[in-house]
CSV table of C-alpha atoms in Angstrom, one decimal:
chain,number,residue,atom,x,y,z
A,1,MET,CA,29.3,-70.8,70.8
A,2,ALA,CA,26.7,-70.4,68.1
A,3,ALA,CA,24.7,-68.0,70.3
A,4,GLN,CA,27.8,-65.9,70.9
A,5,PHE,CA,28.6,-65.9,67.1
A,6,PHE,CA,25.1,-64.7,66.2
A,7,ASN,CA,25.3,-62.1,69.0
A,8,ARG,CA,28.5,-60.8,67.6
A,9,ILE,CA,27.0,-60.7,64.0
A,10,GLY,CA,24.0,-58.8,65.4
A,11,GLN,CA,26.2,-56.3,67.2
A,12,LEU,CA,28.4,-55.9,64.1
A,13,GLY,CA,25.3,-55.4,61.9
A,14,LEU,CA,23.9,-52.9,64.3
A,15,GLY,CA,27.2,-51.0,64.3
A,16,VAL,CA,27.3,-51.0,60.5
A,17,ALA,CA,23.7,-49.7,60.4
A,18,LEU,CA,24.5,-46.9,62.9
A,19,VAL,CA,27.6,-45.9,60.9
A,20,GLY,CA,25.6,-46.0,57.7
A,21,GLY,CA,22.9,-43.9,59.2
A,22,VAL,CA,25.4,-41.3,60.4
A,23,VAL,CA,27.2,-41.3,57.0
A,24,ASN,CA,23.9,-41.0,55.2
A,25,SER,CA,22.8,-38.1,57.4
A,26,ALA,CA,26.1,-36.4,56.4
A,27,LEU,CA,25.4,-36.6,52.7
A,28,TYR,CA,23.3,-34.3,50.5
A,29,ASN,CA,22.6,-34.4,46.7
A,30,VAL,CA,22.6,-31.4,44.3
A,31,ASP,CA,20.6,-32.2,41.2
A,32,GLY,CA,21.3,-31.0,37.7
A,33,GLY,CA,20.6,-27.3,37.2
A,34,HIS,CA,20.9,-26.6,40.9
A,35,ARG,CA,23.6,-25.3,43.2
A,36,ALA,CA,24.0,-25.4,47.0
A,37,VAL,CA,25.1,-22.9,49.6
A,38,ILE,CA,26.3,-24.2,53.0
A,39,PHE,CA,25.1,-22.4,56.2
A,40,ASP,CA,27.4,-23.0,59.2
A,41,ARG,CA,26.1,-22.4,62.7
A,42,PHE,CA,29.4,-21.0,63.8
A,43,THR,CA,30.8,-19.2,60.8
A,44,GLY,CA,27.6,-18.3,58.9
A,45,VAL,CA,27.1,-18.7,55.2
A,46,LYS,CA,30.2,-20.0,53.4
A,47,ASN,CA,31.4,-18.3,50.2
A,48,GLU,CA,31.8,-21.6,48.4
A,49,VAL,CA,29.1,-22.7,46.0
A,50,THR,CA,28.6,-26.5,45.7
A,51,GLY,CA,28.0,-27.9,42.3
A,52,GLU,CA,26.0,-30.9,41.1
A,53,GLY,CA,26.6,-34.3,42.8
A,54,THR,CA,26.7,-35.9,46.3
A,55,HIS,CA,28.6,-34.0,49.0
A,56,PHE,CA,29.4,-34.2,52.7
A,57,PHE,CA,28.4,-31.8,55.4
A,58,ILE,CA,28.5,-31.8,59.2
A,59,PRO,CA,25.0,-32.7,60.6
A,60,TRP,CA,23.5,-30.2,63.0
A,61,VAL,CA,26.4,-27.8,62.5
A,62,GLN,CA,25.9,-27.3,58.8
A,63,ARG,CA,22.9,-27.1,56.6
A,64,PRO,CA,22.8,-27.0,52.7
A,65,ILE,CA,20.5,-24.5,50.9
A,66,ILE,CA,19.6,-25.7,47.4
A,67,TYR,CA,19.0,-23.1,44.6
A,68,ASP,CA,17.5,-23.7,41.2
A,69,ILE,CA,19.7,-21.9,38.7
A,70,ARG,CA,17.6,-22.7,35.6
A,71,SER,CA,15.6,-20.0,33.9
A,72,GLN,CA,12.1,-19.6,35.4
A,73,PRO,CA,9.2,-17.6,34.0
A,74,ARG,CA,7.2,-15.0,35.9
A,75,ASN,CA,4.4,-12.6,34.8
A,76,VAL,CA,4.4,-9.1,36.3
A,77,PRO,CA,1.2,-7.1,35.7
A,78,VAL,CA,1.5,-3.3,36.0
A,79,VAL,CA,-1.0,-0.5,35.8
A,80,THR,CA,0.7,2.8,34.9
A,81,GLY,CA,0.2,6.1,32.9
A,82,SER,CA,1.5,7.2,29.6
A,83,LYS,CA,3.0,10.6,28.7
A,84,ASP,CA,-0.5,11.9,27.7
A,85,LEU,CA,-2.0,10.7,31.0
A,86,GLN,CA,-3.7,7.6,29.6
A,87,ASN,CA,-4.1,4.6,31.8
A,88,VAL,CA,-2.1,1.6,30.5
A,89,ASN,CA,-2.4,-2.0,31.6
A,90,ILE,CA,0.9,-3.9,30.8
A,91,THR,CA,2.0,-7.4,31.6
A,92,LEU,CA,5.7,-8.3,31.5
A,93,ARG,CA,6.8,-11.9,31.0
A,94,ILE,CA,10.3,-12.3,32.5
A,95,LEU,CA,12.7,-15.3,32.3
A,96,TYR,CA,15.2,-15.0,35.2
A,97,ARG,CA,17.8,-17.1,37.0
A,98,PRO,CA,20.3,-16.4,39.8
A,99,ILE,CA,24.1,-15.9,39.1
A,100,PRO,CA,25.7,-19.0,40.7
A,101,ASP,CA,28.7,-17.1,42.2
A,102,GLN,CA,26.2,-14.6,43.8
A,103,LEU,CA,24.2,-17.3,45.7
A,104,PRO,CA,25.9,-16.7,49.1
A,105,ARG,CA,25.2,-13.0,48.8
A,106,ILE,CA,21.6,-13.6,47.6
A,107,TYR,CA,20.9,-15.9,50.5
A,108,THR,CA,22.4,-13.5,53.0
A,109,ILE,CA,20.5,-10.4,51.7
A,110,LEU,CA,17.3,-11.8,50.1
A,111,GLY,CA,16.9,-15.4,51.2
A,112,GLN,CA,15.6,-18.3,49.1
A,113,ASP,CA,12.5,-16.4,47.8
A,114,TYR,CA,14.6,-13.7,46.2
A,115,ASP,CA,12.4,-13.4,43.2
A,116,GLU,CA,9.3,-12.7,45.3
A,117,ARG,CA,11.2,-9.9,47.0
A,118,VAL,CA,12.9,-8.2,44.0
A,119,LEU,CA,10.9,-8.7,40.8
A,120,PRO,CA,7.6,-7.2,42.0
A,121,SER,CA,9.5,-4.2,43.2
A,122,ILE,CA,11.9,-3.3,40.3
A,123,ALA,CA,9.7,-4.4,37.4
A,124,PRO,CA,6.9,-1.9,38.1
A,125,GLU,CA,9.4,0.9,38.9
A,126,VAL,CA,11.3,0.5,35.6
A,127,LEU,CA,8.2,0.0,33.5
A,128,LYS,CA,6.4,3.1,34.9
A,129,ALA,CA,9.5,5.2,34.3
A,130,VAL,CA,9.8,4.0,30.6
A,131,VAL,CA,6.1,4.2,29.8
A,132,ALA,CA,5.9,7.7,31.1
A,133,GLN,CA,8.2,8.8,28.2
A,134,PHE,CA,5.8,7.7,25.5
A,135,ASP,CA,2.3,8.8,24.4
A,136,ALA,CA,-0.4,6.2,24.1
A,137,GLY,CA,-0.2,6.1,20.4
A,138,GLU,CA,3.6,5.7,20.5
A,139,LEU,CA,3.2,2.7,22.9
A,140,ILE,CA,1.4,0.9,20.0
A,141,THR,CA,3.5,2.1,17.1
A,142,GLN,CA,6.9,1.9,18.9
A,143,ARG,CA,6.2,-1.2,21.0
A,144,GLU,CA,9.5,-2.8,20.0
A,145,ILE,CA,11.5,0.3,21.2
A,146,VAL,CA,9.5,0.4,24.5
A,147,SER,CA,10.2,-3.3,25.1
A,148,GLN,CA,13.9,-3.0,24.3
A,149,ARG,CA,14.3,0.0,26.7
A,150,VAL,CA,12.5,-1.8,29.5
A,151,SER,CA,14.7,-4.8,28.9
A,152,ASP,CA,17.9,-2.8,29.1
A,153,GLU,CA,17.0,-0.9,32.2
A,154,LEU,CA,15.5,-3.9,34.0
A,155,THR,CA,18.4,-6.1,33.2
A,156,GLU,CA,20.8,-3.5,34.7
A,157,ARG,CA,18.7,-3.3,37.8
A,158,ALA,CA,18.5,-7.1,38.3
A,159,LYS,CA,22.3,-7.4,38.1
A,160,GLN,CA,22.5,-5.3,41.3
A,161,PHE,CA,20.6,-8.0,43.1
A,162,GLY,CA,22.6,-10.9,41.7
A,163,PHE,CA,20.5,-12.5,39.1
A,164,ILE,CA,20.1,-12.5,35.3
A,165,LEU,CA,17.1,-11.8,33.1
A,166,ASP,CA,17.3,-14.0,30.0
A,167,ASP,CA,14.3,-12.5,28.3
A,168,ILE,CA,11.8,-9.7,28.9
A,169,SER,CA,8.7,-9.2,26.7
A,170,ILE,CA,5.5,-7.3,26.8
A,171,THR,CA,2.7,-9.9,26.4
A,172,HIS,CA,-0.3,-7.7,27.2
A,173,LEU,CA,-0.9,-4.0,26.5
A,174,THR,CA,-4.3,-2.4,26.9
A,175,PHE,CA,-5.6,1.1,27.6
A,176,GLY,CA,-8.5,2.6,29.6
A,177,ARG,CA,-12.1,2.3,28.3
A,178,GLU,CA,-12.3,6.0,27.4
A,179,PHE,CA,-9.2,5.9,25.2
A,180,THR,CA,-10.3,2.6,23.6
A,181,GLN,CA,-13.7,4.2,22.7
A,182,ALA,CA,-11.9,7.3,21.3
A,183,VAL,CA,-9.8,5.1,19.1
A,184,GLU,CA,-12.8,3.2,17.9
A,185,MET,CA,-14.6,6.5,17.1
A,186,LYS,CA,-11.6,7.7,15.2
A,187,GLN,CA,-11.5,4.6,13.2
A,188,VAL,CA,-15.2,4.9,12.3
A,189,ALA,CA,-14.7,8.6,11.3
A,190,GLN,CA,-11.7,7.7,9.1
A,191,GLN,CA,-13.8,4.9,7.4
A,192,GLU,CA,-16.7,7.4,6.8
A,193,ALA,CA,-14.3,9.9,5.4
A,194,GLU,CA,-12.8,7.3,3.0
A,195,LYS,CA,-16.4,6.4,2.0
A,196,ALA,CA,-17.3,10.0,1.3
A,197,ARG,CA,-14.1,10.6,-0.6
A,198,PHE,CA,-14.9,7.6,-2.8
A,199,VAL,CA,-18.4,8.9,-3.5
A,200,VAL,CA,-17.0,12.3,-4.5
A,201,GLU,CA,-14.4,10.7,-6.8
A,202,LYS,CA,-17.2,8.5,-8.3
A,203,ALA,CA,-19.3,11.6,-9.0
A,204,GLU,CA,-16.3,13.4,-10.5
A,205,GLN,CA,-15.7,10.5,-12.8
A,206,GLN,CA,-19.4,10.4,-13.8
A,207,LYS,CA,-19.3,14.1,-14.5
A,208,LEU,CA,-16.2,13.8,-16.6
A,209,ALA,CA,-17.8,10.9,-18.5
A,210,ALA,CA,-20.9,13.0,-19.2
A,211,ILE,CA,-18.7,15.9,-20.4
A,212,ILE,CA,-16.8,13.7,-22.7
A,213,SER,CA,-20.1,12.2,-24.1
A,214,ALA,CA,-21.6,15.6,-24.6
A,215,GLU,CA,-18.5,16.8,-26.4
A,216,GLY,CA,-18.7,13.8,-28.6
A,217,ASP,CA,-22.3,14.4,-29.5
A,218,ALA,CA,-21.5,18.1,-30.2
A,219,ALA,CA,-18.7,17.0,-32.5
A,220,ALA,CA,-20.9,14.5,-34.3
A,221,ALA,CA,-23.7,17.2,-34.7
A,222,GLU,CA,-21.1,19.6,-36.1
A,223,LEU,CA,-19.9,17.0,-38.6
A,224,LEU,CA,-23.5,16.3,-39.7
A,225,ALA,CA,-24.2,20.0,-40.1
A,226,LYS,CA,-21.0,20.4,-42.1
A,227,SER,CA,-22.0,17.5,-44.3
A,228,PHE,CA,-25.5,18.9,-44.9
A,229,ALA,CA,-24.0,22.3,-45.8
A,230,GLU,CA,-21.7,20.7,-48.3
A,231,ALA,CA,-24.0,18.1,-49.9
A,232,GLY,CA,-27.3,20.0,-49.6
A,233,ASP,CA,-30.5,17.9,-49.8
A,234,GLY,CA,-28.7,15.1,-51.6
A,235,LEU,CA,-27.5,13.5,-48.3
A,236,VAL,CA,-31.0,13.6,-46.9
A,237,GLU,CA,-32.5,12.1,-50.1
A,238,LEU,CA,-29.9,9.3,-49.9
A,239,ARG,CA,-30.7,8.5,-46.3
A,240,ARG,CA,-34.5,8.5,-47.3
A,241,ILE,CA,-33.9,6.0,-50.2
A,242,GLU,CA,-31.8,3.8,-47.9
A,243,ALA,CA,-34.6,3.7,-45.3
A,244,ALA,CA,-37.2,2.9,-48.0
A,245,GLU,CA,-35.2,0.0,-49.3
A,246,ASP,CA,-34.8,-1.4,-45.8
A,247,ILE,CA,-38.5,-1.1,-45.2
A,248,ALA,CA,-39.3,-2.8,-48.5
A,249,TYR,CA,-36.9,-5.6,-47.8
A,250,GLN,CA,-38.5,-6.2,-44.4
A,251,LEU,CA,-42.1,-6.2,-45.8
A,252,SER,CA,-41.0,-8.6,-48.6
A,253,ARG,CA,-40.1,-11.2,-46.0
A,254,SER,CA,-43.7,-11.1,-44.5
A,255,ARG,CA,-46.6,-13.1,-45.9
A,256,GLY,CA,-50.0,-11.6,-47.0
A,257,VAL,CA,-48.5,-8.3,-48.0
A,258,ALA,CA,-51.1,-6.0,-49.6
A,259,TYR,CA,-49.9,-3.4,-52.2
A,260,LEU,CA,-52.0,-0.4,-53.2
A,261,PRO,CA,-50.8,1.7,-56.1
A,262,GLY,CA,-51.1,5.4,-55.8
A,263,ASN,CA,-53.7,6.0,-58.6
A,264,GLN,CA,-56.3,3.4,-57.4
A,265,SER,CA,-58.3,2.5,-54.3
A,266,THR,CA,-58.5,-1.3,-54.9
A,267,LEU,CA,-56.1,-3.5,-53.0
A,268,LEU,CA,-54.2,-6.0,-55.2
A,269,ASN,CA,-52.9,-9.2,-53.6
A,270,LEU,CA,-49.5,-9.7,-55.1
A,271,PRO,CA,-46.9,-12.4,-54.3
A,272,SER,CA,-44.2,-11.3,-52.1
A,273,ASN,CA,-41.5,-11.9,-54.9
A,274,THR,CA,-43.4,-9.5,-57.2
A,275,LEU,CA,-43.3,-6.8,-54.5
A,276,ALA,CA,-39.7,-7.4,-54.0
A,277,GLN,CA,-39.0,-6.8,-57.7
């Protein structure tokens, strides 16, 4: 009896395990930020898009295809030419994601690697068409306009394939070696021109200062000549007396001063206070 009971328990456990295995093989999970498309061997890709959670499907007959619908980054490098025939190296950084309702169509037409099939094709095409409308200098000075135009046209093209571009930006923009050297030479020439202009302005200012100084000296000489004409020799005599007083004062402050009167040839040592008097 005990042996039969345990055999029944074993058979029941085996049956439960088989049923559990079958049920588990008929379940699939859709994580957050993902969607699923069901492929049926008999009817093809179903139009329904499965959301997040655990779902049933028919093993062998049906197969779930999981898509990540969150924004994903991608860099697209492009070498193109500007309006003035300058080589331009541009790198676009794109944030893209598929439109959930378009997933059955995306899988049917493009497959799971839709981004590898579409972005490397439409991004260079749009970028070359936009860049060809601007000169090399305009690509630098009007970079925001170029980026906006690329974004508008590329977003419109991406909608045709069933996915959205959340952000498009130009992260890298360089020109050919010849153009870069020409820009550097232009900058050096402008700096040299600015330096020469400064030297010229400095010389002009110095010339103006010299003219003003000469005009001042001429005015002073004219005033002196006018004073001499009005005062005669009296002004000269006054200046001579003032100079003699200043010399006498300076000599009175020195020790050992020798004074020689005009009518004799013998030196008289006089105290400095006597000379001052």
